[in-house]
Amino acid sequence: MMERYGVTGFSWVPTFAQGLNRDLRVRWALEEAGLPYDTRQIDLTDRKSDAYRQVQPFGMIPAFSADGLDLFESGAIVQLIAENSETLMPIEGPDRIMTVVWMYAALNTVEPPIDNLATLDLQHSDEEWAKLGRPTVVEAVRDRLAVLAGQLGGRDFLIGRFTAADILMATVLRLVQHTDLVASFPAVDAYLKRCEARPAFRNVLGQQMAEYAKNMPTVA
Ligand SMILES: N[C@@H](CCC(=O)N[C@@H](CS)C(=O)NCC(=O)O)C(=O)O
């Protein structure tokens, strides 16, 4: 019997975070791989509860259930899905290895400065320390995007064909969609648009936005 996976995300998040949550990476990977899954939702305010920490010790999303196991860390989850799907990772050879290399590059090298910038701009923009630190963070983001532009060269995707590495890289780049940074690197901009145009991405984004709209809190 085929395993039915479960992906946990927030039932609703404020507008600035909609479309940026990391459960989207997992849902996108499952959709590309054609694997059946259920979505589970927790309220933002319940994330640090003892019960939820049983499945995600850091009290964050996503959480993922597979083969009776409760798993966490979006990169590890996407990798586990990809290892069993040729759509997301070549079966063998240098391309399989380079897919893993680019998955880590997305999460360990490109995401940290991008996540810092998103945090400054979306959560602390009125604070003096954020204004003072921003130029340094922007410089770090520009540095990563310049390298990415060079590495993409004339390729459509990171290793040529679409893989799980593109899911991670595209969802990382989306974290600074409120700035013109990606647009200022045409190769990266075209790459992100190419990733976002994939039907699997459009499907999961549309579904999640509809869930947020349905669950929007009502003001008493
Ligand atoms: N490294 C973790 C990070 C997960 C993460 O940052 N999740 C955010 C939402 S996208 C979260 O749950 N934030 C709530 C919090 O930090 O309390 C992963 O990739 O799964």
Short mmCIF file of C-alpha atoms and ligand atoms in Angstrom, two decimals:
data_model
loop_
_atom_site.label_atom_id
_atom_site.label_comp_id
_atom_site.label_asym_id
_atom_site.label_seq_id
_atom_site.Cartn_x
_atom_site.Cartn_y
_atom_site.Cartn_z
CA MET A 1 0.00 0.00 0.00
CA MET A 2 1.29 3.44 -0.87
CA GLU A 3 2.08 5.61 2.14
CA ARG A 4 -0.11 8.69 2.52
CA TYR A 5 2.01 11.52 3.85
CA GLY A 6 0.92 14.32 6.17
CA VAL A 7 2.24 17.89 6.01
CA THR A 8 1.57 20.28 8.87
CA GLY A 9 1.51 24.04 8.37
CA PHE A 10 -0.19 27.01 10.00
CA SER A 11 -3.94 27.38 9.51
CA TRP A 12 -3.45 31.10 8.88
CA VAL A 13 -0.57 33.60 8.90
CA PRO A 14 -0.50 37.40 8.49
CA THR A 15 -0.50 38.67 4.89
CA PHE A 16 3.25 39.44 4.83
CA ALA A 17 4.06 35.75 5.45
CA GLN A 18 1.50 34.23 3.10
CA GLY A 19 3.18 32.27 0.30
CA LEU A 20 6.49 32.22 2.18
CA ASN A 21 5.96 29.47 4.73
CA ARG A 22 8.26 26.49 4.52
CA ASP A 23 5.52 23.87 4.39
CA LEU A 24 5.00 25.07 0.82
CA ARG A 25 8.36 23.49 -0.14
CA VAL A 26 7.19 20.12 1.06
CA ARG A 27 3.77 20.37 -0.58
CA TRP A 28 5.42 21.46 -3.86
CA ALA A 29 7.81 18.48 -3.76
CA LEU A 30 4.96 16.03 -3.10
CA GLU A 31 2.90 17.56 -5.88
CA GLU A 32 5.80 17.35 -8.38
CA ALA A 33 6.43 13.73 -7.34
CA GLY A 34 2.72 12.89 -7.72
CA LEU A 35 2.52 11.50 -4.17
CA PRO A 36 -0.72 11.56 -2.17
CA TYR A 37 -0.70 13.61 1.01
CA ASP A 38 -2.96 15.19 3.60
CA THR A 39 -2.49 18.69 4.91
CA ARG A 40 -2.78 19.32 8.61
CA GLN A 41 -3.07 22.70 10.18
CA ILE A 42 -2.14 24.13 13.55
CA ASP A 43 -2.95 27.53 14.92
CA LEU A 44 0.07 29.85 15.12
CA THR A 45 -0.54 30.24 18.84
CA ASP A 46 -0.32 26.48 19.43
CA ARG A 47 3.10 26.01 17.87
CA LYS A 48 5.05 26.02 21.15
CA SER A 49 2.61 23.71 22.95
CA ASP A 50 3.93 20.52 24.52
CA ALA A 51 1.67 18.47 22.25
CA TYR A 52 2.99 20.04 19.04
CA ARG A 53 6.61 19.84 20.22
CA GLN A 54 6.14 16.06 20.29
CA VAL A 55 6.07 16.17 16.48
CA GLN A 56 8.22 19.28 15.84
CA PRO A 57 10.58 19.86 18.79
CA PHE A 58 11.36 23.47 17.81
CA GLY A 59 7.67 24.40 17.62
CA MET A 60 7.94 25.39 13.96
CA ILE A 61 6.37 24.30 10.70
CA PRO A 62 6.60 22.18 8.63
CA ALA A 63 6.12 18.87 10.38
CA PHE A 64 5.85 15.78 8.22
CA SER A 65 4.57 12.28 8.90
CA ALA A 66 5.84 9.37 6.86
CA ASP A 67 6.04 5.66 7.54
CA GLY A 68 4.81 6.22 11.09
CA LEU A 69 7.59 8.72 11.79
CA ASP A 70 7.22 12.38 12.74
CA LEU A 71 9.84 14.34 10.80
CA PHE A 72 10.91 17.96 10.69
CA GLU A 73 13.31 20.31 8.79
CA SER A 74 11.99 21.25 5.37
CA GLY A 75 15.29 20.49 3.60
CA ALA A 76 15.53 16.98 5.03
CA ILE A 77 11.88 16.30 4.21
CA VAL A 78 12.24 17.51 0.61
CA GLN A 79 15.39 15.40 0.27
CA LEU A 80 13.61 12.26 1.54
CA ILE A 81 10.80 12.80 -0.94
CA ALA A 82 13.27 13.52 -3.75
CA GLU A 83 15.38 10.43 -3.10
CA ASN A 84 12.38 8.35 -4.15
CA SER A 85 11.29 10.40 -7.11
CA GLU A 86 13.19 10.65 -10.37
CA THR A 87 11.17 13.78 -11.15
CA LEU A 88 12.96 15.50 -8.28
CA MET A 89 16.39 13.86 -8.32
CA PRO A 90 18.25 11.95 -11.04
CA ILE A 91 18.59 8.28 -10.06
CA GLU A 92 22.39 8.18 -10.20
CA GLY A 93 25.57 9.85 -11.38
CA PRO A 94 27.00 13.35 -11.03
CA ASP A 95 23.59 15.00 -11.54
CA ARG A 96 22.22 13.25 -8.45
CA ILE A 97 25.21 14.42 -6.43
CA MET A 98 24.95 17.98 -7.77
CA THR A 99 21.26 18.07 -6.89
CA VAL A 100 22.16 17.43 -3.26
CA VAL A 101 24.99 20.00 -3.41
CA TRP A 102 22.57 22.66 -4.67
CA MET A 103 19.96 21.73 -2.07
CA TYR A 104 22.50 22.50 0.64
CA ALA A 105 23.68 25.64 -1.18
CA ALA A 106 20.09 26.90 -1.20
CA LEU A 107 19.57 26.23 2.51
CA ASN A 108 23.03 26.85 4.00
CA THR A 109 24.52 29.56 1.80
CA VAL A 110 21.73 31.47 0.07
CA GLU A 111 18.95 31.26 2.65
CA PRO A 112 20.77 32.72 5.72
CA PRO A 113 21.32 36.27 4.37
CA ILE A 114 17.99 36.21 2.54
CA ASP A 115 16.16 35.11 5.68
CA ASN A 116 17.97 37.81 7.68
CA LEU A 117 16.80 40.46 5.22
CA ALA A 118 13.23 39.16 5.22
CA THR A 119 13.21 39.22 9.02
CA LEU A 120 14.55 42.79 9.15
CA ASP A 121 12.13 44.12 6.56
CA LEU A 122 8.99 42.19 7.39
CA GLN A 123 9.19 42.11 11.17
CA HIS A 124 11.52 44.87 12.42
CA SER A 125 11.51 47.61 9.78
CA ASP A 126 10.69 50.36 12.32
CA GLU A 127 13.56 49.52 14.62
CA GLU A 128 16.79 51.51 14.54
CA TRP A 129 19.09 48.45 14.73
CA ALA A 130 17.34 46.99 11.69
CA LYS A 131 17.85 50.18 9.68
CA LEU A 132 21.53 50.28 10.68
CA GLY A 133 22.20 46.64 9.85
CA ARG A 134 20.22 46.47 6.61
CA PRO A 135 22.91 47.66 4.10
CA THR A 136 25.33 44.95 5.25
CA VAL A 137 22.67 42.28 4.89
CA VAL A 138 21.64 43.57 1.45
CA GLU A 139 25.28 43.37 0.37
CA ALA A 140 25.46 39.73 1.48
CA VAL A 141 22.26 38.95 -0.44
CA ARG A 142 23.61 40.67 -3.58
CA ASP A 143 26.80 38.65 -3.31
CA ARG A 144 24.84 35.37 -3.22
CA LEU A 145 22.55 36.40 -6.09
CA ALA A 146 25.51 37.43 -8.26
CA VAL A 147 27.08 34.00 -7.79
CA LEU A 148 23.77 32.30 -8.48
CA ALA A 149 23.34 34.30 -11.70
CA GLY A 150 26.80 33.22 -12.84
CA GLN A 151 26.20 29.59 -11.94
CA LEU A 152 22.88 29.46 -13.78
CA GLY A 153 24.65 30.58 -16.95
CA GLY A 154 22.32 29.70 -19.80
CA ARG A 155 20.65 26.86 -17.88
CA ASP A 156 16.92 26.74 -17.18
CA PHE A 157 17.43 25.13 -13.77
CA LEU A 158 20.34 24.64 -11.35
CA ILE A 159 21.66 21.39 -12.80
CA GLY A 160 20.02 21.88 -16.20
CA ARG A 161 16.79 19.94 -15.63
CA PHE A 162 14.31 20.71 -12.82
CA THR A 163 15.08 19.05 -9.46
CA ALA A 164 14.33 19.34 -5.74
CA ALA A 165 17.20 21.85 -5.53
CA ASP A 166 15.08 24.26 -7.57
CA ILE A 167 12.18 23.86 -5.13
CA LEU A 168 14.43 24.87 -2.27
CA MET A 169 16.21 27.67 -4.16
CA ALA A 170 12.99 29.18 -5.53
CA THR A 171 11.25 29.14 -2.15
CA VAL A 172 14.32 30.78 -0.62
CA LEU A 173 14.39 33.52 -3.30
CA ARG A 174 10.70 34.21 -2.72
CA LEU A 175 11.54 35.36 0.82
CA VAL A 176 12.79 38.67 -0.65
CA GLN A 177 9.99 39.11 -3.16
CA HIS A 178 9.12 42.39 -1.37
CA THR A 179 12.41 43.89 -2.69
CA ASP A 180 13.79 44.44 -6.21
CA LEU A 181 16.91 42.41 -5.43
CA VAL A 182 16.03 39.32 -7.48
CA ALA A 183 14.76 41.50 -10.34
CA SER A 184 18.14 43.24 -10.47
CA PHE A 185 19.74 39.95 -11.54
CA PRO A 186 17.89 39.08 -14.80
CA ALA A 187 19.13 35.47 -14.94
CA VAL A 188 17.94 34.83 -11.38
CA ASP A 189 14.68 36.66 -12.00
CA ALA A 190 13.94 34.57 -15.11
CA TYR A 191 14.90 31.41 -13.20
CA LEU A 192 12.54 32.19 -10.32
CA LYS A 193 9.69 32.98 -12.71
CA ARG A 194 10.35 29.69 -14.54
CA CYS A 195 10.13 27.77 -11.26
CA GLU A 196 7.01 29.62 -10.12
CA ALA A 197 5.30 28.95 -13.46
CA ARG A 198 5.33 25.20 -12.87
CA PRO A 199 1.78 23.83 -12.53
CA ALA A 200 2.66 21.98 -9.31
CA PHE A 201 3.78 25.22 -7.68
CA ARG A 202 0.74 27.17 -8.91
CA ASN A 203 -1.51 24.41 -7.51
CA VAL A 204 -0.02 24.28 -4.04
CA LEU A 205 0.27 28.06 -3.74
CA GLY A 206 -3.35 28.49 -4.85
CA GLN A 207 -4.54 25.84 -2.40
CA GLN A 208 -2.64 27.38 0.49
CA MET A 209 -3.85 30.92 -0.24
CA ALA A 210 -7.42 29.59 -0.35
CA GLU A 211 -6.89 27.89 3.04
CA TYR A 212 -5.57 31.14 4.55
CA ALA A 213 -8.53 33.09 3.13
CA LYS A 214 -10.96 30.56 4.61
CA ASN A 215 -9.25 30.59 8.01
CA MET A 216 -8.73 34.35 8.29
CA PRO A 217 -9.52 35.36 11.89
CA THR A 218 -12.59 37.51 12.31
CA VAL A 219 -12.22 40.69 14.34
CA ALA A 220 -14.62 40.64 17.29
N1 LIG B 1 14.92 25.12 9.44
C1 LIG B 1 13.48 24.98 9.59
C2 LIG B 1 12.89 26.37 9.76
C3 LIG B 1 11.39 26.32 9.87
C4 LIG B 1 10.81 27.72 10.04
O1 LIG B 1 11.52 28.72 10.11
N2 LIG B 1 9.47 27.76 10.12
C5 LIG B 1 8.79 29.02 10.36
C6 LIG B 1 7.67 29.22 9.35
S1 LIG B 1 8.26 29.19 7.71
C7 LIG B 1 8.14 28.95 11.75
O2 LIG B 1 7.57 27.93 12.09
N3 LIG B 1 8.20 30.04 12.51
C8 LIG B 1 7.58 30.14 13.78
C9 LIG B 1 8.57 30.27 14.89
O3 LIG B 1 9.77 30.49 14.61
O4 LIG B 1 8.17 30.20 16.04
C10 LIG B 1 12.91 24.27 8.36
O5 LIG B 1 13.41 24.54 7.26
O6 LIG B 1 11.98 23.46 8.51
#
